[in-house]
Short mmCIF file of C-alpha atoms in Angstrom, two decimals:
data_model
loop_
_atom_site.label_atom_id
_atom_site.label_comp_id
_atom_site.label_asym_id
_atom_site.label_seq_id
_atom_site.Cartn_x
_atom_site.Cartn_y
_atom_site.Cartn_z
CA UNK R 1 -15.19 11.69 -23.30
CA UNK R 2 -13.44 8.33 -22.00
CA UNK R 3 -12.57 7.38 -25.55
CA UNK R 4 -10.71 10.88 -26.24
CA UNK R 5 -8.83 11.44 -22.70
CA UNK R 6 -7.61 9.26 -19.67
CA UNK R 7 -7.11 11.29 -16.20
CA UNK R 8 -3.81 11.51 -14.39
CA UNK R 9 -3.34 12.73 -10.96
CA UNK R 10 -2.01 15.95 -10.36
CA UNK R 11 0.47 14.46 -8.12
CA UNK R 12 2.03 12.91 -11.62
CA UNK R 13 3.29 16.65 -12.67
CA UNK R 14 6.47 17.90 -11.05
CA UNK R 15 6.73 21.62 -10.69
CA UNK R 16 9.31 23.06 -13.11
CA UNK R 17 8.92 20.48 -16.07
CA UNK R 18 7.65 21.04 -19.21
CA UNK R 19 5.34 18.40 -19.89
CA UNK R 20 5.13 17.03 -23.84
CA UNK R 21 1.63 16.86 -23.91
CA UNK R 22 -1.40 18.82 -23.53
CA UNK R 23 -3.85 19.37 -20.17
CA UNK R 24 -7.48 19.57 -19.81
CA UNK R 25 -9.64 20.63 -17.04
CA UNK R 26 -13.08 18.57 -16.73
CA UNK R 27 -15.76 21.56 -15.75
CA UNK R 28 -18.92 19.14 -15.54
CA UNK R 29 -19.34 15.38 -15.83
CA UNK R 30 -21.64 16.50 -18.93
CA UNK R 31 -19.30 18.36 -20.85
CA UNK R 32 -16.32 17.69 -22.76
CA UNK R 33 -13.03 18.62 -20.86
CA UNK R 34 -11.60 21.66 -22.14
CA UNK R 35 -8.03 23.00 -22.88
CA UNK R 36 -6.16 24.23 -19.76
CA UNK R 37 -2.28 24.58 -20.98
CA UNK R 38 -0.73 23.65 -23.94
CA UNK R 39 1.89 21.12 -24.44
CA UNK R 40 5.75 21.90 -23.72
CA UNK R 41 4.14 25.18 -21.60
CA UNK R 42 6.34 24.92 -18.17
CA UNK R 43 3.97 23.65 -15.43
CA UNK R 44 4.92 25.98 -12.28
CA UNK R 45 4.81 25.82 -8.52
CA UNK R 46 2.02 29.30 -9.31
CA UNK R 47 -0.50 27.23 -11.61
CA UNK R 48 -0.09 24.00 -9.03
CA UNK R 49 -1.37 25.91 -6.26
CA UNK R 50 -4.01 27.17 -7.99
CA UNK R 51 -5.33 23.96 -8.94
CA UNK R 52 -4.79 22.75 -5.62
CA UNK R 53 -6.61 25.91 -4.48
CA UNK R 54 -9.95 25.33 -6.67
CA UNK R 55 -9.46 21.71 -5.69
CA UNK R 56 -8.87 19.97 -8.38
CA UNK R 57 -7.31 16.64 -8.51
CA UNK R 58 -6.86 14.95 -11.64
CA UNK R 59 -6.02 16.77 -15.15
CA UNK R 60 -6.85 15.06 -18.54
CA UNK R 61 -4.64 14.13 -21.25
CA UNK R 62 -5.97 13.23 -24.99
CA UNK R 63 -5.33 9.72 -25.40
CA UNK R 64 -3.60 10.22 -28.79
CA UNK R 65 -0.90 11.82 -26.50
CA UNK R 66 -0.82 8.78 -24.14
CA UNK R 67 3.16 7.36 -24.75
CA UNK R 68 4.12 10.98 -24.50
CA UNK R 69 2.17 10.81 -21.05
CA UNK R 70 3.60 7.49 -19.73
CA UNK R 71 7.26 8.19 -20.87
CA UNK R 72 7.11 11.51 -18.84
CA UNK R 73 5.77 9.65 -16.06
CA UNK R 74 8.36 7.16 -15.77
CA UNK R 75 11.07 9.85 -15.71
CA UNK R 76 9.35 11.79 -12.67
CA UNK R 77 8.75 9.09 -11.13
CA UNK R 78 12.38 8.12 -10.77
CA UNK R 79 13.57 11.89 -10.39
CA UNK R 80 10.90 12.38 -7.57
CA UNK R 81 11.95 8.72 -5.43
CA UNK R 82 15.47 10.13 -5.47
CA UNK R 83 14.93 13.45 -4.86
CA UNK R 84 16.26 13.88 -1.16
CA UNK R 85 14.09 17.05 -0.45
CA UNK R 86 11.19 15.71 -1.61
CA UNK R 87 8.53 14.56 0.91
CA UNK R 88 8.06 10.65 1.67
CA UNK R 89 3.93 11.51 1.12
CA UNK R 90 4.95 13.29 -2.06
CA UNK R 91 6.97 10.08 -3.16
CA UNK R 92 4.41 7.28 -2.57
CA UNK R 93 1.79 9.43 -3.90
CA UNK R 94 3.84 9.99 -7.60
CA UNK R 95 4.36 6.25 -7.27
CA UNK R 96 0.78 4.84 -6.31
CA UNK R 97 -0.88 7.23 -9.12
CA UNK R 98 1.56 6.60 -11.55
CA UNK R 99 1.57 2.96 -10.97
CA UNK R 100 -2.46 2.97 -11.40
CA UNK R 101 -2.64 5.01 -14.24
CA UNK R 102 0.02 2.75 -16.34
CA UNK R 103 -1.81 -0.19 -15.22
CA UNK R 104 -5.06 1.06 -15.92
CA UNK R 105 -4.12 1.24 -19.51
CA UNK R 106 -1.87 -1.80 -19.23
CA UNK R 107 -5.14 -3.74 -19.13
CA UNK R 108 -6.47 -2.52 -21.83
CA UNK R 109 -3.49 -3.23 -24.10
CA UNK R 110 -1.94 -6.46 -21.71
CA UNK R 111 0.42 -7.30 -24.68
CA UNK R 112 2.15 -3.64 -25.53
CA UNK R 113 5.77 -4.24 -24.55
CA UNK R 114 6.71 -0.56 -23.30
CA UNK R 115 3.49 -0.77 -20.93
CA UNK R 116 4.56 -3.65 -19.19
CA UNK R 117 8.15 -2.37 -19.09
CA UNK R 118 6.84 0.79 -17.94
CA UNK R 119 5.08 -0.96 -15.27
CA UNK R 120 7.94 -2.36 -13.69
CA UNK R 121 10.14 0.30 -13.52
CA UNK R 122 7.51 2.19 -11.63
CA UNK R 123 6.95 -0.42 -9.20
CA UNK R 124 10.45 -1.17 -8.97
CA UNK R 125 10.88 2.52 -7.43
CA UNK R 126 8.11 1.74 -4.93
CA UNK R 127 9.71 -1.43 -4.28
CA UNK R 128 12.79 -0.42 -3.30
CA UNK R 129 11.36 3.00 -1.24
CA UNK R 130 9.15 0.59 1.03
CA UNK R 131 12.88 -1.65 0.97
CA UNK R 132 14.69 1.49 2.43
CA UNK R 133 12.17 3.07 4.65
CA UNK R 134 9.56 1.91 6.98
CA UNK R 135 7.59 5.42 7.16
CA UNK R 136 7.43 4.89 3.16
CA UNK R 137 5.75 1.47 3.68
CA UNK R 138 3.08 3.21 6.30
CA UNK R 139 2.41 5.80 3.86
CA UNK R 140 2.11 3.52 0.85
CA UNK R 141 0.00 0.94 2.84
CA UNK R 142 -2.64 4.12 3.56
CA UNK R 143 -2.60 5.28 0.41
CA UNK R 144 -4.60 2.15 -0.89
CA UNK R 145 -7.37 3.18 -2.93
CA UNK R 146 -10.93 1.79 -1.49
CA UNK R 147 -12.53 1.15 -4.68
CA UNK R 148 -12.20 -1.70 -6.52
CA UNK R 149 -10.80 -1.35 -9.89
CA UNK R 150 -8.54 -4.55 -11.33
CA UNK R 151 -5.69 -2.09 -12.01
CA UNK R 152 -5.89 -0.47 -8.62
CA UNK R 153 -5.90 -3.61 -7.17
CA UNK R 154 -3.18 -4.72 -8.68
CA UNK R 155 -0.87 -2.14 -6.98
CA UNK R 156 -2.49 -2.49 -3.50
CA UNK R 157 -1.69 -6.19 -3.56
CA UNK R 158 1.60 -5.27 -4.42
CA UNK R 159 2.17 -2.99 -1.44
CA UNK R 160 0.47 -5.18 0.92
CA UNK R 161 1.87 -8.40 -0.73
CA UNK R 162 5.30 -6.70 -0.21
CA UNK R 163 5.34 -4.89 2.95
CA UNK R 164 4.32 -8.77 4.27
CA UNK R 165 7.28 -9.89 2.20
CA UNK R 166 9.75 -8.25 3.89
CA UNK R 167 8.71 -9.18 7.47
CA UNK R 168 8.52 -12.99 6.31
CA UNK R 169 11.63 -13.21 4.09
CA UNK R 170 13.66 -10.70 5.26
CA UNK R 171 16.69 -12.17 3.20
CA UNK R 172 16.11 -13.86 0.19
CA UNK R 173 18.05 -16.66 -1.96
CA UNK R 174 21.26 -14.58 -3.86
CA UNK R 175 19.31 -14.71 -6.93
CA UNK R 176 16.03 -13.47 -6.20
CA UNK R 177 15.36 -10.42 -5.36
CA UNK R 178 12.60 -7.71 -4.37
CA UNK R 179 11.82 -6.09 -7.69
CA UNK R 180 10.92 -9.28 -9.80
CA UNK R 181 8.97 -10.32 -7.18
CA UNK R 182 7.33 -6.93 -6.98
CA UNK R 183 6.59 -7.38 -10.59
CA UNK R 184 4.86 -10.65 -10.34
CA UNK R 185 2.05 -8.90 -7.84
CA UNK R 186 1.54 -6.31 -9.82
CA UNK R 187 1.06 -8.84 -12.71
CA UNK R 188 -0.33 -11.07 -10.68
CA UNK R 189 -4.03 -10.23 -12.40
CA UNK R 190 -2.66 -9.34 -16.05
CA UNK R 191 -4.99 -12.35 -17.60
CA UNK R 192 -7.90 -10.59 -15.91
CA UNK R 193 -7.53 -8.16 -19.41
CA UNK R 194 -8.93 -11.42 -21.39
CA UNK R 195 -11.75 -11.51 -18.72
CA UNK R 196 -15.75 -9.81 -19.91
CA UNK R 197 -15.55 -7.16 -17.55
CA UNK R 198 -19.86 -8.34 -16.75
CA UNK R 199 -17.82 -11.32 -15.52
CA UNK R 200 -15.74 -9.62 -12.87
CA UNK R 201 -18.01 -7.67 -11.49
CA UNK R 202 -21.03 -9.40 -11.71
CA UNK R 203 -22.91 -9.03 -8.58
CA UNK R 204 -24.05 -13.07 -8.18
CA UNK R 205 -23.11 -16.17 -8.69
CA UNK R 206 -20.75 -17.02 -11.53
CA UNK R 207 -22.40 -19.31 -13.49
CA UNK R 208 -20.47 -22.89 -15.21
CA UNK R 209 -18.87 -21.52 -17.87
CA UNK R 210 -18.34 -17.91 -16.18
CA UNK R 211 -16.56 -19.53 -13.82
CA UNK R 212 -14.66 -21.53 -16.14
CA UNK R 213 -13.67 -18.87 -17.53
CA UNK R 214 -12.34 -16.92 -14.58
CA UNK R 215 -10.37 -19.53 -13.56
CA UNK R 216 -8.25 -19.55 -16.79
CA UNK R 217 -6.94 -16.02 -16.02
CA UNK R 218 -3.86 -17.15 -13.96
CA UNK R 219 -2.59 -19.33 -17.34
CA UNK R 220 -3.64 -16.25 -19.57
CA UNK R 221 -1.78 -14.15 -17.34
CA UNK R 222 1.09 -16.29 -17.79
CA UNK R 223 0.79 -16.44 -21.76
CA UNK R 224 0.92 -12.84 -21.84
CA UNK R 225 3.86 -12.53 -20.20
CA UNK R 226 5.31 -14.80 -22.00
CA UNK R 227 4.67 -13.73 -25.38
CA UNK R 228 5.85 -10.47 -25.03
CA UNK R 229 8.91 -11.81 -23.40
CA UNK R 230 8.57 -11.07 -19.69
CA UNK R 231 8.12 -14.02 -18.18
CA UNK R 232 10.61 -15.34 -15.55
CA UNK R 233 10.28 -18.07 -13.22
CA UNK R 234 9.30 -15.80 -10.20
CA UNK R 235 6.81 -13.78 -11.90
CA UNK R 236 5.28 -17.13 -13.56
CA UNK R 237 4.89 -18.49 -10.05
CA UNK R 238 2.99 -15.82 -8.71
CA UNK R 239 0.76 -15.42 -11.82
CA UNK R 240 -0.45 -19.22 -12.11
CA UNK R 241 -0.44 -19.72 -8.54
CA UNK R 242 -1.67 -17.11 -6.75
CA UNK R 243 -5.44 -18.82 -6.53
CA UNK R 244 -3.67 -22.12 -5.30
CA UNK R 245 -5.18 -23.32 -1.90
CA UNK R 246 -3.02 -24.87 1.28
CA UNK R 247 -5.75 -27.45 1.72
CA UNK R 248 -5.23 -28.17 -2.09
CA UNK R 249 -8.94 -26.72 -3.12
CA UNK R 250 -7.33 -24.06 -4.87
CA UNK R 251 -7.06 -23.65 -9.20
CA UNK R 252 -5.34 -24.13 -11.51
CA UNK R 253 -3.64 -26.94 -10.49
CA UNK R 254 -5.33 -27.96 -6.87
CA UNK R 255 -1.67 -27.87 -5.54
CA UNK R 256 -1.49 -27.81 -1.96
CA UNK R 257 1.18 -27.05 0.87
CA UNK R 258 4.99 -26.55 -0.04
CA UNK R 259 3.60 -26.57 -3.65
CA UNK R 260 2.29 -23.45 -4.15
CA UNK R 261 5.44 -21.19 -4.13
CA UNK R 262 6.22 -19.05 -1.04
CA UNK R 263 5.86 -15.63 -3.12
CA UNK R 264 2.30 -16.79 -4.42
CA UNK R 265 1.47 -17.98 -0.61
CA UNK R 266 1.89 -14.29 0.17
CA UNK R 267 0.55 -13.07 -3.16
CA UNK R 268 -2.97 -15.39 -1.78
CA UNK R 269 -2.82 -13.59 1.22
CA UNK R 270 -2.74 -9.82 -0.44
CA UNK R 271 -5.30 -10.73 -2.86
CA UNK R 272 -8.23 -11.92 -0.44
CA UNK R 273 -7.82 -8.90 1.91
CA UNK R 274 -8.01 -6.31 -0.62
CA UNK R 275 -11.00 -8.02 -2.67
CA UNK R 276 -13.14 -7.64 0.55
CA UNK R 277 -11.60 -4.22 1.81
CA UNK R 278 -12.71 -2.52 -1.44
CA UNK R 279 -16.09 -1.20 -2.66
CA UNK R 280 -17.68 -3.29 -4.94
CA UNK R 281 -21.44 -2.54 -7.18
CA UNK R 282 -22.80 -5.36 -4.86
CA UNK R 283 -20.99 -4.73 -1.41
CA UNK R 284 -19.76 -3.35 0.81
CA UNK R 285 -16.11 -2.97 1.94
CA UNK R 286 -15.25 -4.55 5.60
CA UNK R 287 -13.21 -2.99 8.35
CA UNK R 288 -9.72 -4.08 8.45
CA UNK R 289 -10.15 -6.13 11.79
CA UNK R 290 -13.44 -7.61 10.18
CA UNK R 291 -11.83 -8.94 7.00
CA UNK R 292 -9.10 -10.48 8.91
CA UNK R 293 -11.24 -12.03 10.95
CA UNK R 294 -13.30 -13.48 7.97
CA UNK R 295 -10.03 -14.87 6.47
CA UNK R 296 -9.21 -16.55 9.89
CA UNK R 297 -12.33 -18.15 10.72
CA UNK R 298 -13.46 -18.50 7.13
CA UNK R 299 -10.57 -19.24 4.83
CA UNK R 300 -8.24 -20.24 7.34
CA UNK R 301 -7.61 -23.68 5.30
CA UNK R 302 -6.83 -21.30 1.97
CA UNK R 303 -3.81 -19.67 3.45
CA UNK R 304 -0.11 -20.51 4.73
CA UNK R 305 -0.95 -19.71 8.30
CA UNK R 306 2.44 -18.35 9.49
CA UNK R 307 2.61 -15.74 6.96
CA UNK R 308 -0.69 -14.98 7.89
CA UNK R 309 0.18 -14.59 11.18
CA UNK R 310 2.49 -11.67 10.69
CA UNK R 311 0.37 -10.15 8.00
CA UNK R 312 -2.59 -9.62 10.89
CA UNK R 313 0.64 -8.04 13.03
CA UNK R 314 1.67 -5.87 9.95
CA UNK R 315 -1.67 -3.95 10.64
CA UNK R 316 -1.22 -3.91 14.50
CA UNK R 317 2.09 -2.56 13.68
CA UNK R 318 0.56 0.27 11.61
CA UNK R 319 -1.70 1.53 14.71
CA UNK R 320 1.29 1.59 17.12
#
């Protein structure tokens, strides 16, 4: 069944459209989804509640239909963010499960052009609704899905990564700004496609050349990008550095200090806590007040301690 359709959330369909591509309903984990509307059939506000009514929460598209999906996506993605009678949950949930569901397949094709584009735009909207309201960062911040998956961990750093941003370095240099370096956390894992999956979720120790390896990913991640023409200084600094170390123990390079760039620093910080706040086959997850503690007494050494500072506030701040 994975081979012939990917899920999408239901959140991903916006009442009154006619979506260009056909939806499935999954009866039984045994059986092969089967037809539930036709493509270009207008999906109404009376079928939505229905689904929600029978509880169902993801719909399945056949994979052949896939760019028809994605470009879709994009567009209600942006119509739903600037809709001004649309609900700040309903707007970080389009983006979150839009977001995941482009990156999910983003890793399996790391080099397709429109993906990656596709990719940005979308987390360029969620950028700039955690930019422009605070409730929209709460929501997006408790959306975070607790089960590790590389491509939903790529968004949570992002909305951690970036809700930190914006208390740190409120006002950046003229010529950077939030979106790129939005993109460069989502991307932050993109050479993690090149990586055996048996490697990234292998329960023990890596061994030599596993862990060789792993720690290429950051400079694969950075030839991707390249090669299909998205690199930019920004997003090449988070990419390659976003495993670099304060106390210089770090990889690829073993920089150390006012080396590593700020935006990676913060990057570090995003990717830690949601590695060991996520389920994992061998673990798991810790309490938010645990795994800050860990990285305190633990990693403290690993991490630009200012900016770590406020990122232990950012969660008292969500509790208030």
């Amino acid at each position: 069944m994975s081979e012939s359709y990917f899920p999408i959330s239901l959140h991903s369909l916006r009442v009154d459209t006619v979506p260009p591509f056909d939806l499935y309903l999954l009866h039984s984990s045994s059986s092969p989804p089967v037809l539930y509307r036709h493509k270009d059939t207008q999906f109404t506000e009376e079928v939505l509640e229905k689904l929600k009514q029978n509880d169902v929460q993801n719909l399945f598209v056949p994979r052949h239909q896939r760019e028809d999906y994605f470009g879709y996506s994009s567009k209600m993605v942006a119509e739903t963010v600037r809709d001004p009678d649309a609900p700040v949950e309903k707007k970080t949930r389009v983006v979150y499960d839009t977001t995941a569901t482009i990156m999910e397949d983003l890793f399996v094709s790391p080099r397709s052009n429109i993906r990656i584009q596709q990719a940005k735009d979308t987390i360029n909207q969620a950028v700039d609704l955690m930019a422009n309201d605070q409730e929209a960062t709460r929501k997006m911040i408790f959306l975070t899905c607790h089960d590790y998956y590389t491509y939903t961990h790529s968004v949570n750093v992002t909305i951690f990564a970036t809700a930190l941003m914006q208390k740190v370095l409120p006002h950046l240099p003229g010529e950077h700004n939030y979106q790129v370096i939005g993109e460069g956390f989502l991307l932050h894992d993109i050479g993690k496609s090149a990586i055996p999956p048996g490697v990234i979720n292998k329960p023990g120790k890596l061994d030599d050349e596993e862990w060789r390896l792993m720690r290429r990913h950051p400079q694969i991640g950075q030839e991707i990008l390249n090669s299909t023409r998205h690199g930019d200084p920004i997003i090449d600094a988070i990419v390659l550095q976003h495993h670099e170390k304060m106390n210089g123990q770090g990889y690829p390079h073993g920089l150390r200090d006012d080396e590593i760039h700020p935006y990676a620093r913060i990057c570090a910080l995003a990717d830690v806590f949601d590695a060991i706040t996520t389920v994992r086959s061998y673990r798991d997850p810790m309490p938010t007040a645990v795994a800050l503690k860990v990285m305190r007494d633990e990693m403290g050494e690993h991490f630009d301690w200012d900016y770590f500072n406020e990122f232990v506030k950012l969660f008292g701040e969500l509790n208030e």
